[in-house]
XYZ file of N, CA and C in Angstrom:
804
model
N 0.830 -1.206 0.000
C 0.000 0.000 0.000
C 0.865 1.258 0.000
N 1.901 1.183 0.598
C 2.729 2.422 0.873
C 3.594 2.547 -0.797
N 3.568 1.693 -1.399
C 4.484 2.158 -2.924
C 3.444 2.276 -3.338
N 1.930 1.636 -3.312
C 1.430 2.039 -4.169
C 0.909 3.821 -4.105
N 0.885 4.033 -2.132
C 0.536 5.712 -2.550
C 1.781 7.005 -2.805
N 3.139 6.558 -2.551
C 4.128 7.389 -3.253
C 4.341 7.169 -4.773
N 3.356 6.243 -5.228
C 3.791 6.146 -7.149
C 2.414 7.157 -7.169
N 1.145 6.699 -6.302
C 0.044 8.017 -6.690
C 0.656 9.016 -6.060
N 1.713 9.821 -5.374
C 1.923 10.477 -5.193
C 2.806 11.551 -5.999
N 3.708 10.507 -6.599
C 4.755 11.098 -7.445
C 3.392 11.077 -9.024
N 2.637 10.952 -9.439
C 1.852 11.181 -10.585
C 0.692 12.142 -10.289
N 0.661 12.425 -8.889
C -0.242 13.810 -8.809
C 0.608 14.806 -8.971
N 2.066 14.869 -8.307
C 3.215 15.777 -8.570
C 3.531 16.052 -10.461
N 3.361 15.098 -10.907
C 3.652 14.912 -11.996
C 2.597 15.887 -12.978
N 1.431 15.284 -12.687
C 0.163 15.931 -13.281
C 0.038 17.131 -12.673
N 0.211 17.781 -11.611
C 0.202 19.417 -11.167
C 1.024 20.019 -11.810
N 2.324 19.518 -13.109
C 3.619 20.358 -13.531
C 2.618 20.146 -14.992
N 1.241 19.863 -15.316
C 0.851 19.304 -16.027
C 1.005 18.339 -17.381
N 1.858 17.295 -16.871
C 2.906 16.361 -17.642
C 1.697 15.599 -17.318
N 1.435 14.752 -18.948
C 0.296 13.724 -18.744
C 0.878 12.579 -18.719
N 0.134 11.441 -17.864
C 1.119 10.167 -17.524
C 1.321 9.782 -19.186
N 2.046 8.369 -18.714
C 1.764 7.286 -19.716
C 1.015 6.390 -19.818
N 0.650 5.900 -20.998
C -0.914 5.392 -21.252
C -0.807 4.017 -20.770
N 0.310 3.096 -20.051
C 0.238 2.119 -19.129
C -0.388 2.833 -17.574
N 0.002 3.782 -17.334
C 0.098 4.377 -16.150
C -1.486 4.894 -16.050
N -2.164 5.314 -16.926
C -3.308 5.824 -17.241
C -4.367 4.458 -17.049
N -4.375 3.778 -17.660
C -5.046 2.068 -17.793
C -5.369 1.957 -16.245
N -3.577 1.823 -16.113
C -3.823 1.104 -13.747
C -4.768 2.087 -13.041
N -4.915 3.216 -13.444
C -5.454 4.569 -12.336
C -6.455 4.237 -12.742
N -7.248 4.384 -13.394
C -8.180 3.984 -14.328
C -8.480 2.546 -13.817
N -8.492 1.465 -13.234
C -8.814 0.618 -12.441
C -8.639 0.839 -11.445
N -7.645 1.413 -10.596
C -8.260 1.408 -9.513
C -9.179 2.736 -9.003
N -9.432 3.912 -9.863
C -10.578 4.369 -9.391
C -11.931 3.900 -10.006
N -11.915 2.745 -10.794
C -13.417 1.942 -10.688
C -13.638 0.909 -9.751
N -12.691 0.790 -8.869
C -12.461 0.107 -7.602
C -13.470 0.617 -7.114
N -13.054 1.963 -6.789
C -13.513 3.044 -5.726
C -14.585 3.239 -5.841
N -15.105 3.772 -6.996
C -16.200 4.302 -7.302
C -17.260 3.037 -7.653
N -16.940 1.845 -8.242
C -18.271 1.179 -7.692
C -18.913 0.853 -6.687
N -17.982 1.398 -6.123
C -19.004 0.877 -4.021
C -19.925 2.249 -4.278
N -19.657 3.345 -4.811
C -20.043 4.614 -4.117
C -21.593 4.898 -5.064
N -22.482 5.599 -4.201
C -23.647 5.167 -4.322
C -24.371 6.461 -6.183
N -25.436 5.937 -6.782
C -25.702 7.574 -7.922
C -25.939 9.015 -6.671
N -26.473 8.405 -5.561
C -26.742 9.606 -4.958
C -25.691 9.538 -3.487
N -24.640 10.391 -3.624
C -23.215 10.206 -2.625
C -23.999 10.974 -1.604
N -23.654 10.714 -0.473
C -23.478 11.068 1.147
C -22.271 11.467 1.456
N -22.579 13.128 1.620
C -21.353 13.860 2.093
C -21.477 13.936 3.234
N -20.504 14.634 3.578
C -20.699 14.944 5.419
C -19.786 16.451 5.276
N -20.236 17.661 5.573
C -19.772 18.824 6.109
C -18.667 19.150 7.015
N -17.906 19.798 6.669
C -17.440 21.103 5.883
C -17.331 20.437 4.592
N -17.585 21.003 3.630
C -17.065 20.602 2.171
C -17.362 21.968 1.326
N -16.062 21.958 0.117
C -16.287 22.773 -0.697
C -16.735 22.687 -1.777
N -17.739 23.253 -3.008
C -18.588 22.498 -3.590
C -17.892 23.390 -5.236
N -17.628 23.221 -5.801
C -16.757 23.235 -7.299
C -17.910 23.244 -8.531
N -18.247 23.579 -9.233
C -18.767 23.938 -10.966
C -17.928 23.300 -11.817
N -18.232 24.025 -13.409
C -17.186 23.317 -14.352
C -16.370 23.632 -14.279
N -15.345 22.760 -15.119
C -13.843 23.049 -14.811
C -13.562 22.872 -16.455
N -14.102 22.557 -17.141
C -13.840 22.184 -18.732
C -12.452 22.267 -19.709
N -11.407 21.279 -18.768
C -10.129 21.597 -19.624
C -9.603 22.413 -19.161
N -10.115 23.585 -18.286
C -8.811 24.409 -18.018
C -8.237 23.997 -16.959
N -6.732 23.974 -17.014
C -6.009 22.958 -16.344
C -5.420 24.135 -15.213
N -4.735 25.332 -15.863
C -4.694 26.087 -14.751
C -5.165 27.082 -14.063
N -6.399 27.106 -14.298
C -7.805 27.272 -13.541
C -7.697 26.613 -12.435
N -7.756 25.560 -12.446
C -7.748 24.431 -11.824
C -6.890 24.625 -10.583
N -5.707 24.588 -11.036
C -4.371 25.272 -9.957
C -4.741 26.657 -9.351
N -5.853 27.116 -10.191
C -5.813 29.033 -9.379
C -6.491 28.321 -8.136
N -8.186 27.317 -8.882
C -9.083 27.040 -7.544
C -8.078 26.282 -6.325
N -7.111 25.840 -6.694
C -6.898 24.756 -5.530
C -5.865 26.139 -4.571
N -5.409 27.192 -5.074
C -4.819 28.072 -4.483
C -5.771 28.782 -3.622
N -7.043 29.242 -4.113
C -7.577 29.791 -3.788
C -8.657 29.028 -2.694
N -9.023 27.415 -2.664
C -9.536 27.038 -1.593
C -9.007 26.121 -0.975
N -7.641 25.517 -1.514
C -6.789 24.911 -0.436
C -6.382 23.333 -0.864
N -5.596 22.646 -0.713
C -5.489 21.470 -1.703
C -5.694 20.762 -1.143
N -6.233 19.269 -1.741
C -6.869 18.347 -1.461
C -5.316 17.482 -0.730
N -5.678 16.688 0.594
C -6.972 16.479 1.277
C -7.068 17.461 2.945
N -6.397 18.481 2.429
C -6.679 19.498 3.002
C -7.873 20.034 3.113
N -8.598 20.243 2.458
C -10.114 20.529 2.200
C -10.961 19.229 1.480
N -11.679 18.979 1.712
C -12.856 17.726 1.152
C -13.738 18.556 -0.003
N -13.514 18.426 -1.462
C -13.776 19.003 -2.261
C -15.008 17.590 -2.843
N -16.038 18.529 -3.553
C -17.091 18.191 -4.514
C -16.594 18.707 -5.731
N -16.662 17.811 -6.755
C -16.720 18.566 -8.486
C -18.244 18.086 -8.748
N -19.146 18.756 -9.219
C -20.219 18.993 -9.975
C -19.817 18.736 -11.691
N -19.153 18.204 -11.795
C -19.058 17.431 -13.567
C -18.517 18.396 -14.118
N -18.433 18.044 -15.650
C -17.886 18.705 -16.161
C -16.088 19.261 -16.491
N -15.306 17.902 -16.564
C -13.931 18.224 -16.009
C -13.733 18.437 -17.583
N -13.928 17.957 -18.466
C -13.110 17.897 -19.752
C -14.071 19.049 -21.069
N -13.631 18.484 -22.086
C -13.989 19.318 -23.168
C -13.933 20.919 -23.374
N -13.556 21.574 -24.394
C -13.487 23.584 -24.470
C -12.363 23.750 -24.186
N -11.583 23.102 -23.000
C -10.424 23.760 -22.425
C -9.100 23.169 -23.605
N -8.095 23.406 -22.796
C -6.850 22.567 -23.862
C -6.519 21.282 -23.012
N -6.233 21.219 -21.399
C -5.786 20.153 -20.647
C -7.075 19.514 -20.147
N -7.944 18.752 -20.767
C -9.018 17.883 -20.394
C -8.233 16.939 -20.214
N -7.133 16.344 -20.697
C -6.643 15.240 -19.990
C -5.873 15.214 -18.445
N -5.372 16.594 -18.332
C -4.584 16.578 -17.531
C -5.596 17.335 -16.074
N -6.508 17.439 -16.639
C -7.396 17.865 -15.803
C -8.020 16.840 -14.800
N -8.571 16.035 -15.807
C -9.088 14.535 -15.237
C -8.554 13.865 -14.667
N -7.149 13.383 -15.141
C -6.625 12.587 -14.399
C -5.593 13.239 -13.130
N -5.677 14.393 -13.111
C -5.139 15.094 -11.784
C -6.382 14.675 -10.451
N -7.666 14.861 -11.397
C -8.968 15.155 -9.815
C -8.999 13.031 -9.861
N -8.841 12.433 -10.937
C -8.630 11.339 -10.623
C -7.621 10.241 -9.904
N -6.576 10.893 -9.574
C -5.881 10.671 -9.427
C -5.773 10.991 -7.888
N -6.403 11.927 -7.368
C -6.876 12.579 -6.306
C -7.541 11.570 -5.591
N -9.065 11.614 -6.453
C -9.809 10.588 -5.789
C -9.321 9.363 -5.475
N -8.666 8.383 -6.258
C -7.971 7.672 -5.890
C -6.902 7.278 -4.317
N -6.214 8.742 -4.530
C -5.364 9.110 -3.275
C -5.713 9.366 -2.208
N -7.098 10.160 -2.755
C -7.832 10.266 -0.911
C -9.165 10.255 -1.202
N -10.134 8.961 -1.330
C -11.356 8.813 -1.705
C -12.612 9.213 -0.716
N -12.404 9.276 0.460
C -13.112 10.440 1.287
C -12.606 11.708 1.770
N -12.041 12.448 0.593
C -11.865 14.090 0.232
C -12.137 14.680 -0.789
N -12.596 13.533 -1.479
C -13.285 14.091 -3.038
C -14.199 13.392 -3.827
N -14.983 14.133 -4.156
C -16.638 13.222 -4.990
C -16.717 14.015 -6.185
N -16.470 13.313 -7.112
C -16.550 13.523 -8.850
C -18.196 12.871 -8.945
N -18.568 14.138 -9.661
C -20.329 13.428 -9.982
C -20.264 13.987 -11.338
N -21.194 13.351 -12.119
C -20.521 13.530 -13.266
C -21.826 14.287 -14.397
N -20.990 15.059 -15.108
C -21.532 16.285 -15.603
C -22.326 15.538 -17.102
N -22.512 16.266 -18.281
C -23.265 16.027 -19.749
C -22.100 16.091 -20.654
N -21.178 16.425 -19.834
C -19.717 16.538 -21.018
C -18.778 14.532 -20.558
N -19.490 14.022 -19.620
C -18.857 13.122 -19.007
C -19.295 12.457 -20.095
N -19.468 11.596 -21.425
C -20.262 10.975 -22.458
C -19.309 10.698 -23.211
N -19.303 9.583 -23.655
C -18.965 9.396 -25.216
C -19.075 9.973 -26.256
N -20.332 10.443 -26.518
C -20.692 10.963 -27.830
C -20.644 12.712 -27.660
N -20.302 13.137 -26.457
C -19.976 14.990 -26.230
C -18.886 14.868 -26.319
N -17.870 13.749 -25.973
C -16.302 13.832 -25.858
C -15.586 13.491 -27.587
N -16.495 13.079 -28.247
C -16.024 12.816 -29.215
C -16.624 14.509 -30.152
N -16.867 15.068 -29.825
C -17.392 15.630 -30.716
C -16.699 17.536 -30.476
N -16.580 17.589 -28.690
C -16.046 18.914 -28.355
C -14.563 18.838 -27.863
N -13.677 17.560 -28.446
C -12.458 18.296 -27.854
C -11.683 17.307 -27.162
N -12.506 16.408 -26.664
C -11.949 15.665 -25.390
C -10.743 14.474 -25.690
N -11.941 13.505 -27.226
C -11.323 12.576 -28.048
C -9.841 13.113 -28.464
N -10.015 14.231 -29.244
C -9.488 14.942 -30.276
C -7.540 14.828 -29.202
N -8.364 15.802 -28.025
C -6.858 15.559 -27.563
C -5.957 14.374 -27.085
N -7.113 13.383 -27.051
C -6.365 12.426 -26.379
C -5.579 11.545 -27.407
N -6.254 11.738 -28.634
C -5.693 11.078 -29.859
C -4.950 11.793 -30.338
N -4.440 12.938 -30.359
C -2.513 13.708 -30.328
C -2.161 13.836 -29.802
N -2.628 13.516 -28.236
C -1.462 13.359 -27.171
C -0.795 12.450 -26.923
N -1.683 10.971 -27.249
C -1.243 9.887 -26.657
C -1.265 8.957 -28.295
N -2.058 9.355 -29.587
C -1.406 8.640 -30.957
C -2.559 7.744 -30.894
N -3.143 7.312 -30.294
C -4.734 6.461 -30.371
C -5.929 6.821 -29.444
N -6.885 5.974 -29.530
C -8.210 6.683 -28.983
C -8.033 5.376 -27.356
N -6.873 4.548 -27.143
C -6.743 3.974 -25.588
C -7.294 4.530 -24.904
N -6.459 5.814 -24.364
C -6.668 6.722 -23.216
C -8.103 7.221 -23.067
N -8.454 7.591 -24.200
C -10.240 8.021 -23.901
C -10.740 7.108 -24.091
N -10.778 5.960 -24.417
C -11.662 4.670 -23.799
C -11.196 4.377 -22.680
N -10.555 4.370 -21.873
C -10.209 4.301 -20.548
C -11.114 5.138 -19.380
N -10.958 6.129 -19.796
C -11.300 7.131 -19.469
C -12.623 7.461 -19.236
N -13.248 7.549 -20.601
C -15.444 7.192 -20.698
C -15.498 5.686 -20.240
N -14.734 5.067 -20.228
C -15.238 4.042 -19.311
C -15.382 4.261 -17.677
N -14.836 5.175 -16.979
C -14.714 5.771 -15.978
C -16.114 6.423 -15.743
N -16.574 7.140 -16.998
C -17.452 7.972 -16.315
C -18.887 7.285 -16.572
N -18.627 6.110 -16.491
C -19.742 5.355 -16.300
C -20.169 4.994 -15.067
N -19.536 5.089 -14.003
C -19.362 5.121 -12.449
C -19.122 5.980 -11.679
N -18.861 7.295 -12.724
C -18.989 8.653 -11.397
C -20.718 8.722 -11.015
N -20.779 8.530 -9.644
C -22.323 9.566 -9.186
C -22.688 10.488 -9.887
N -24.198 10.627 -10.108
C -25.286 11.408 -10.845
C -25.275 12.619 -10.189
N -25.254 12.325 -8.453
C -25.396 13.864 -7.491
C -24.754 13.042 -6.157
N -24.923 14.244 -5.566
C -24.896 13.636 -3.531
C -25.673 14.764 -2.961
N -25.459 14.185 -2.015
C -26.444 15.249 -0.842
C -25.601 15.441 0.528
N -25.134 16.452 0.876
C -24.668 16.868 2.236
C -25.351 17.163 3.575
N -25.139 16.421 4.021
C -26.111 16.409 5.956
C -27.143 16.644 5.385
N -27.466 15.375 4.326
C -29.046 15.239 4.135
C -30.132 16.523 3.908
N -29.698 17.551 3.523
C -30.238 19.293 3.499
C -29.656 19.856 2.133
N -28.400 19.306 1.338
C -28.090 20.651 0.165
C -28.099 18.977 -1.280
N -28.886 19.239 -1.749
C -28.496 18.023 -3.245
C -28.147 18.767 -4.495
N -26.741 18.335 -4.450
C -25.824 18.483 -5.245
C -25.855 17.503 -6.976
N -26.487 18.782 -8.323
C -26.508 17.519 -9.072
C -25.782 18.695 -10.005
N -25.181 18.244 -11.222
C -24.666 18.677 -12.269
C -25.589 19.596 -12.741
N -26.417 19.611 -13.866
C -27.368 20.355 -14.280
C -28.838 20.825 -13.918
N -29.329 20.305 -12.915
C -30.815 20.487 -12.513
C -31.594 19.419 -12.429
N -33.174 19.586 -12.358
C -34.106 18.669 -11.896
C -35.010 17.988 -13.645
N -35.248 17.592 -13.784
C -35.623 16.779 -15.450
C -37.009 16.184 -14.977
N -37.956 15.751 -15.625
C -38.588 14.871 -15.640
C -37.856 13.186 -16.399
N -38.907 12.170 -16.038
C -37.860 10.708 -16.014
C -37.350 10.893 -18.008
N -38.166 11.449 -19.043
C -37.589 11.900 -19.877
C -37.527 13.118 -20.274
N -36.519 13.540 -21.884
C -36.090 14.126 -22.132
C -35.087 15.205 -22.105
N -34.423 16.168 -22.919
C -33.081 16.641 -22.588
C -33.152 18.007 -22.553
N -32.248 19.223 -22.325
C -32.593 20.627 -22.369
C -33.758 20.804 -21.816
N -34.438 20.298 -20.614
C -35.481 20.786 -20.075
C -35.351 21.817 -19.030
N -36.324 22.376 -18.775
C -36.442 23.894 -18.510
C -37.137 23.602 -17.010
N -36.680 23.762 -16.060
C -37.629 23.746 -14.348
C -37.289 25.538 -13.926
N -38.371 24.894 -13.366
C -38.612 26.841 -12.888
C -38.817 26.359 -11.136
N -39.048 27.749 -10.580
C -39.150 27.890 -8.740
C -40.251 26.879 -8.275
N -41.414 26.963 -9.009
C -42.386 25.738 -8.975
C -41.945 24.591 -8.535
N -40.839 23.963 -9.396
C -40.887 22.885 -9.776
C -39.510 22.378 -8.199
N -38.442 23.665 -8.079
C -37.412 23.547 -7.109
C -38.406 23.520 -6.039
N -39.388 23.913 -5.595
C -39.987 24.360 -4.099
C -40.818 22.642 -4.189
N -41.307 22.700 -4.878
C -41.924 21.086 -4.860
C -41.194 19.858 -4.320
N -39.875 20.485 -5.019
C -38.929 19.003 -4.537
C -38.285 19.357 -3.491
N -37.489 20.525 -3.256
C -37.311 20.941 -1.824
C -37.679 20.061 -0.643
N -39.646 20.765 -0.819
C -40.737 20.332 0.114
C -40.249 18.994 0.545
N -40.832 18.198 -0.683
C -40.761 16.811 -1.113
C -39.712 16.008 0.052
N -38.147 16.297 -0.523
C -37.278 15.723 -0.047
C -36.568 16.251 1.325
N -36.858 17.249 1.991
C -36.940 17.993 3.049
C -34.835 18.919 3.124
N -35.050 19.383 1.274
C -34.351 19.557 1.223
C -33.960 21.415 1.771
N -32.793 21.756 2.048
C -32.580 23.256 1.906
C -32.394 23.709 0.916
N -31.451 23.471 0.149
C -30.729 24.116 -1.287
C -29.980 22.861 -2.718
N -30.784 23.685 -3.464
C -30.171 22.332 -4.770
C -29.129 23.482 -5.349
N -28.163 22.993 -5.162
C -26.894 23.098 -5.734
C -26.439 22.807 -6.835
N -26.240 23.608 -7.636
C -26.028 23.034 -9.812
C -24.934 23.776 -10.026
N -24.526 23.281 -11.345
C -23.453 23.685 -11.833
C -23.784 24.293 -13.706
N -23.204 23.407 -14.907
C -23.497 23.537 -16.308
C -23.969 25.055 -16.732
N -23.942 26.072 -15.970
C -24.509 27.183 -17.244
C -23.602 28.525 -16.718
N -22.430 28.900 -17.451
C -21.981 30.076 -17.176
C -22.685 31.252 -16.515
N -22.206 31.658 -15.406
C -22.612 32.704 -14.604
C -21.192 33.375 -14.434
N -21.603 34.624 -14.840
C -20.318 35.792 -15.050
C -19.791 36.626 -13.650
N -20.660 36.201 -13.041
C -20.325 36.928 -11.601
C -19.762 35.660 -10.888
N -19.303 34.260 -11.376
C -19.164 33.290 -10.775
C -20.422 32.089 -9.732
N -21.356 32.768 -9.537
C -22.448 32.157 -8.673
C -23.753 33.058 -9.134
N -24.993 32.601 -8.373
C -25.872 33.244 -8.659
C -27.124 32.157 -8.209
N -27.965 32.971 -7.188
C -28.789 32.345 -6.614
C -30.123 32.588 -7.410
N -30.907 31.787 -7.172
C -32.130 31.831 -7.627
C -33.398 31.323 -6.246
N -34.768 31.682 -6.913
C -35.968 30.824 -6.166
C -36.323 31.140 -4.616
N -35.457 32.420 -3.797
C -35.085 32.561 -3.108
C -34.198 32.281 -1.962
N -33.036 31.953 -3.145
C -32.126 31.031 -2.224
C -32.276 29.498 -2.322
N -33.209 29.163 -3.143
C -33.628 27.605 -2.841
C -32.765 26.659 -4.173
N -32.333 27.905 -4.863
C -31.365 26.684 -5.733
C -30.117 28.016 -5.854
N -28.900 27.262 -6.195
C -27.441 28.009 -6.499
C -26.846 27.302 -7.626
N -26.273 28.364 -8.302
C -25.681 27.861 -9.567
C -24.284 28.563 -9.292
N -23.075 27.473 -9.814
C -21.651 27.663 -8.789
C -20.967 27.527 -10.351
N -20.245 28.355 -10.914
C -19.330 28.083 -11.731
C -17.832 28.695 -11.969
N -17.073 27.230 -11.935
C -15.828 27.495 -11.634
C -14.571 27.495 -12.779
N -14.781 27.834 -13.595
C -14.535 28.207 -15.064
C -14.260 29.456 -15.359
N -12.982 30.549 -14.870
C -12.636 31.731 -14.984
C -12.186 32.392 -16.352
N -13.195 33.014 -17.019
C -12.882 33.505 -18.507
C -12.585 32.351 -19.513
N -14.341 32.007 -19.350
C -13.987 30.521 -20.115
C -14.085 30.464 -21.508
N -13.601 29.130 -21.740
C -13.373 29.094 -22.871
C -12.022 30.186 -23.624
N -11.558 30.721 -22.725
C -10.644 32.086 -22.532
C -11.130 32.430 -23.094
N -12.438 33.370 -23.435
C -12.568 34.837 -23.998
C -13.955 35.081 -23.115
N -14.691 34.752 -22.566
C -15.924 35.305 -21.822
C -15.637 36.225 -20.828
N -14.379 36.248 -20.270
C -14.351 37.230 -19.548
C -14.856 37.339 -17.863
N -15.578 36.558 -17.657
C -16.223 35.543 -16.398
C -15.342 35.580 -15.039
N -15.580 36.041 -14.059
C -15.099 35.446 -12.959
C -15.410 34.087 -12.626
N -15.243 33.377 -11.295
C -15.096 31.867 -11.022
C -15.401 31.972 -9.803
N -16.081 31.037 -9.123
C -16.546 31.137 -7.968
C -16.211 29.175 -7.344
N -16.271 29.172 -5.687
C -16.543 27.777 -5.539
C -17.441 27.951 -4.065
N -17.446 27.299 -3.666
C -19.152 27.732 -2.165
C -18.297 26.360 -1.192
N -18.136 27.023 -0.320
C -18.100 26.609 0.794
C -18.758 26.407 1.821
N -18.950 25.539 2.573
C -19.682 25.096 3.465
C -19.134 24.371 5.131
N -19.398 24.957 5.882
C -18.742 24.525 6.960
C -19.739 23.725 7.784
N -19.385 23.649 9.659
C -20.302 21.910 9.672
C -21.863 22.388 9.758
N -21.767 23.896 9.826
C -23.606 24.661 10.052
C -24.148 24.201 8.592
N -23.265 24.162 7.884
C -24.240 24.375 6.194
C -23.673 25.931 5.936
N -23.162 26.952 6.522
C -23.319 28.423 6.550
C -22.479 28.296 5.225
N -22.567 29.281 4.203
C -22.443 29.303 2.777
C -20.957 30.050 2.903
N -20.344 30.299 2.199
C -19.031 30.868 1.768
C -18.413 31.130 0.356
N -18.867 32.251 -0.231
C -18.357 32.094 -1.802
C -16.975 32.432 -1.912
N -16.100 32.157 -2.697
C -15.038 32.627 -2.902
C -14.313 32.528 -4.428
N -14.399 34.169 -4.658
C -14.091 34.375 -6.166
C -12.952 34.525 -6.608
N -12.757 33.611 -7.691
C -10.817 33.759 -8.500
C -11.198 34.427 -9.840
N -9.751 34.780 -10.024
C -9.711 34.858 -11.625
C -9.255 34.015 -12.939
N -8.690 33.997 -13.700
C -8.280 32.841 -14.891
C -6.953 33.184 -14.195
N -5.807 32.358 -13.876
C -4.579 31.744 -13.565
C -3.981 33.236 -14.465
N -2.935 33.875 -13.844
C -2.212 34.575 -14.887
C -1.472 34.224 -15.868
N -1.277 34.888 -16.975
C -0.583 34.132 -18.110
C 0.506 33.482 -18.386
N 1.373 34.402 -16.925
C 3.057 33.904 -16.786
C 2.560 32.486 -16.016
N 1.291 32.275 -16.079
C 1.698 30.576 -15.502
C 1.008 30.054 -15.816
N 0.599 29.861 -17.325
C 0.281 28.840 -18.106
C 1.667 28.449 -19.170
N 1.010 27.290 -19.108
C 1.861 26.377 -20.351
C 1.486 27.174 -22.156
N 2.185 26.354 -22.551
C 1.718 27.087 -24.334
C 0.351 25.559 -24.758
N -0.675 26.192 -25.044
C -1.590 25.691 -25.118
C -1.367 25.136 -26.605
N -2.422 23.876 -27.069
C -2.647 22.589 -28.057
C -3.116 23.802 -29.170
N -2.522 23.070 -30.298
C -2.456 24.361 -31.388
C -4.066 24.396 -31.781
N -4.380 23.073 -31.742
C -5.876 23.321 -32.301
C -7.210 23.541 -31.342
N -7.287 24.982 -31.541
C -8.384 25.790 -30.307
C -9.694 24.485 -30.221
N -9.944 25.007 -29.158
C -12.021 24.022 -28.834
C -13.061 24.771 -29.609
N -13.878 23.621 -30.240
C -14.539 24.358 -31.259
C -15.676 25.159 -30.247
N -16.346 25.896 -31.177
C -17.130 26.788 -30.674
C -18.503 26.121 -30.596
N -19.492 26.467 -29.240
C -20.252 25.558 -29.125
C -21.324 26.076 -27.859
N -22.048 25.706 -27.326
C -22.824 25.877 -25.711
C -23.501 25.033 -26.321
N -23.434 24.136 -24.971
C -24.253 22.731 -24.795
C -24.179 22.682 -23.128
């Protein structure tokens, strides 16, 4: 156990200089966080203080601003709300950093998984694309969407805040539209306080709705690099008491030189 957590140790080091493993090295992580994650339930049980995260879509040092700005794992017990890959340039190095995480400390972090987590969105915005000139075949992203077949749908914290990627749906269809109606119903229903979402750019970084009864958290600073967007992530301590805290996009002197071929243009 102890080599196996200084080899995950030396490949989170590795992946924070954002050097992507090798695609043997990728395969093993990649089993053992479907280890992990098949015990863990579609609807996860958190337990408070936790900090609760939006999209992250590829940007890799975004990623590094949030962990500056709320503290690194397993220093803090972080939630991602989906959404790790596609738009950005490091969707690989993105993923397998918070995977690699989970792995390392599987009660300090809950990956639930977003509409970009798919086969058929990853092949189409970015995700495939990089993994097949980074790594010379489509391995690594079958590895990979095989993964996100076992991240959780949502969780719920001290049974009061449910945490899901995009919102509330009926049992079909897609792009559906819920309004305060429909949040206060289920609230009621499930004797919830606050539904917690992520998926739709908010430029001020957060933004409450319904009177407080739902929050939309996005952690994606000038995304897509040109929106211009602040970034937000919500904190929560053992009351539930809320905590926003706003970054900006990583400064430029500390990014890498980004993948020549930009993310196509798109909102989904």
């Amino acid at each position: 156990m102890a080599a196996s957590q200084s080899e995950l140790d030396r490949q989170i080091e590795q992946l924070k200089r954002c050097e992507y493993l090798k695609e043997s090295e990728v395969k093993a992580l990649c089993q053992k966080a479907r280890e992990i994650l098949v015990d863990e339930s579609n609807v996860q049980r958190i337990d408070a203080p936790v900090t609760i995260c939006g999209d992250i879509h590829g940007q890799f040092y975004d990623l590094k601003e949030l962990f500056n700005v709320g503290g690194e794992c397993p220093e803090t017990n972080y939630l991602f709300m989906g959404d790790f890959v596609d738009r950005g340039f490091y969707s690989v190095e993105t993923f397998l950093l918070l995977l690699a995480l989970k792995v390392r400390y599987p009660d300090r972090i809950t990956l639930i998984r977003g509409n970009h987590e798919s086969r058929q969105i990853t092949q189409v915005y970015g995700f495939y694309d990089e993994c097949l000139r980074k790594y010379g075949s489509v391995n690594v992203w079958r590895y990979c969407t095989e993964i996100f077949d076992y991240l959780s749908l949502s969780a719920i914290i001290e049974d009061k805040i449910f945490c899901v990627h995009g919102g509330l749906s009926p049992p079909r269809g897609a792009g559906y539209l819920f309004g305060g109606d429909v949040v206060e119903k289920f609230n009621q229903t499930n004797d919830i306080q606050l539904i917690c979402r992520a998926h739709q750019l908010v430029m001020e970084g957060h933004k409450s709705m319904f009177n407080n009864a739902l929050v939309t958290v996005w952690s994606a600073p000038n995304y897509c690099y040109r929106c211009g967007n602040v970034a937000a992530i919500l904190e929560l301590d053992e009351n539930l008491e809320q905590r926003f805290k706003i970054f900006d996009a990583a400064p430029q002197d500390a990014r890498g030189v980004p993948a020549k071929k930009p993310a196509p243009d798109y909102f989904l």
